[in-house]
XYZ file of C-alpha atoms in Angstrom:
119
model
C -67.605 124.407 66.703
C -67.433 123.109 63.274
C -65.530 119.695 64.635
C -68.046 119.594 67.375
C -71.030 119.420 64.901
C -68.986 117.014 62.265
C -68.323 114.617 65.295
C -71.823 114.577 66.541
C -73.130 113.424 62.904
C -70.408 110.790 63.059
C -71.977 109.437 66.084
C -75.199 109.807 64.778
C -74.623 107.888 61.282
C -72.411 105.507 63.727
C -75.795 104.621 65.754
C -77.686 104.367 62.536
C -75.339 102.250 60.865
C -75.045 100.187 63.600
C -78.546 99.328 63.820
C -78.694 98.589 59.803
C -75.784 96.158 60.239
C -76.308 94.187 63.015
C -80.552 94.184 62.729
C -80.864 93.512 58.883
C -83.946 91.343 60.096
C -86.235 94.135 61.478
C -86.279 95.604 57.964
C -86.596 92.235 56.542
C -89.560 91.520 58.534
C -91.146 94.852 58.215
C -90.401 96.435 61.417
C -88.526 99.563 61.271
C -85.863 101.106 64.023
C -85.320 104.499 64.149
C -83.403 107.111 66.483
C -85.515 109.415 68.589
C -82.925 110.917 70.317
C -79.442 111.636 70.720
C -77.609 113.304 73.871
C -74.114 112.794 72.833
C -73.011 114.692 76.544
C -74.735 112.100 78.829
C -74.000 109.374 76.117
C -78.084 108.255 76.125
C -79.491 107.128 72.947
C -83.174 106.340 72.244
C -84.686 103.960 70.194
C -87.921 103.139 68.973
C -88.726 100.113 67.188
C -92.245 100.328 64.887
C -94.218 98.664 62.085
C -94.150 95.295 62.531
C -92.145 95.462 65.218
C -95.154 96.658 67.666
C -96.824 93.833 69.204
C -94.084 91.516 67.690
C -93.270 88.629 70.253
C -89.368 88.581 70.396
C -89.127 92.316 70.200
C -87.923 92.745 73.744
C -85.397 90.283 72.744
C -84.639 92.746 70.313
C -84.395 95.290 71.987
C -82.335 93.399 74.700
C -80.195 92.761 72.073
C -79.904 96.499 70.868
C -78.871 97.790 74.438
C -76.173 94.855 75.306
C -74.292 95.368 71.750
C -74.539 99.254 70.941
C -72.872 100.037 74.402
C -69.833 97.717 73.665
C -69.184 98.828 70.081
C -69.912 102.023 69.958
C -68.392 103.585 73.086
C -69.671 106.936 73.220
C -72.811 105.538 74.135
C -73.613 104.649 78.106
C -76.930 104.024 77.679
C -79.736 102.760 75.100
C -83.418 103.184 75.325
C -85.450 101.095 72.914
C -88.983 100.390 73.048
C -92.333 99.497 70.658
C -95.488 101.528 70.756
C -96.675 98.661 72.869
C -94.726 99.289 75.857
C -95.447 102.687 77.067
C -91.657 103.456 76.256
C -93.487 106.843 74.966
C -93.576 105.675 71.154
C -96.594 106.667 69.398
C -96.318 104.297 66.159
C -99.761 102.542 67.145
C -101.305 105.029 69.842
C -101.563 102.734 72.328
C -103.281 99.787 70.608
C -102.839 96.606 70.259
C -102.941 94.550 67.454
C -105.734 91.487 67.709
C -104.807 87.932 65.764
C -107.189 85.376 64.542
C -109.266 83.992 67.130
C -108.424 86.214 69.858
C -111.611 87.593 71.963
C -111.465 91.550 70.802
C -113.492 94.320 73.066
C -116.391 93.790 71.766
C -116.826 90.029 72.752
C -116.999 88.686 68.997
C -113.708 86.654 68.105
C -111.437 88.141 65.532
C -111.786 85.939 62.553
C -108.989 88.031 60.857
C -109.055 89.918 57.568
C -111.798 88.580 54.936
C -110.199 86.643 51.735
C -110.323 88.695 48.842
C -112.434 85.865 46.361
C-alpha cells in the first residue's frame, strides 16, 4: 500500500509541476491553476484555472494548451479537464459572474466607467 500512496503523490507533484513549468505566464499574469481532482485509475485530471484567469480572453487557448501537452508528457494521464469560473466547467472562483471593462453596458444600463482614480 505504502508504494501505492508514494506513487500517487508522484503523479500528483508530476501534474503540479508540470503546470508550473510549462505555464510560468498564468502566475505571471495573476491567474492561478490549480488541481481539483485526481483519479489516477481512470487517468482523469481536473483543472481549474482562477484569478485573473476568469474572464481572461486567451484562456481557452490555455486551457487548449493544458489538455494537448499534459496527455503527451505525462502518460498516466488520458484525460484533462480545465476550465475558468466563467465557463460553467463547475469552478466557483467568481460565482458565476462576469467581470465588466470600461465602457461596457453593465445590468443596470449605466456604462462602466471603470474604477475611480485615486487623486
Amino acid at each position: 500500500m505504502s508504494t501505492e500512496t508514494k506513487d500517487g503523490d508522484d503523479l500528483e507533484d508530476r501534474v503540479a509541476n508540470f503546470l508550473r513549468r510549462n505555464f510560468p505566464q498564468i502566475q505571471m499574469h495573476g491567474g492561478s491553476a490549480a488541481i481539483r481532482d485526481l483519479d489516477r485509475e481512470t487517468g482523469e485530471v481536473t483543472i481549474a484555472l482562477g484569478g485573473a484567469c476568469s474572464g481572461c480572453g486567451i484562456s481557452p487557448m490555455t486551457i487548449q494548451a493544458i489538455k494537448s501537452r499534459m496527455v503527451k508528457e505525462i502518460p498516466e494521464i488520458e484525460q484533462v479537464n480545465a476550465h475558468t469560473g466563467m465557463d460553467g466547467g463547475g469552478g466557483d472562483d467568481m460565482g458565476g459572474m462576469s467581470p465588466s471593462f470600461p465602457g461596457e453596458t453593465v445590468d443596470d444600463g449605466e456604462p462602466d466607467e471603470g474604477p475611480e482614480a485615486p487623486f
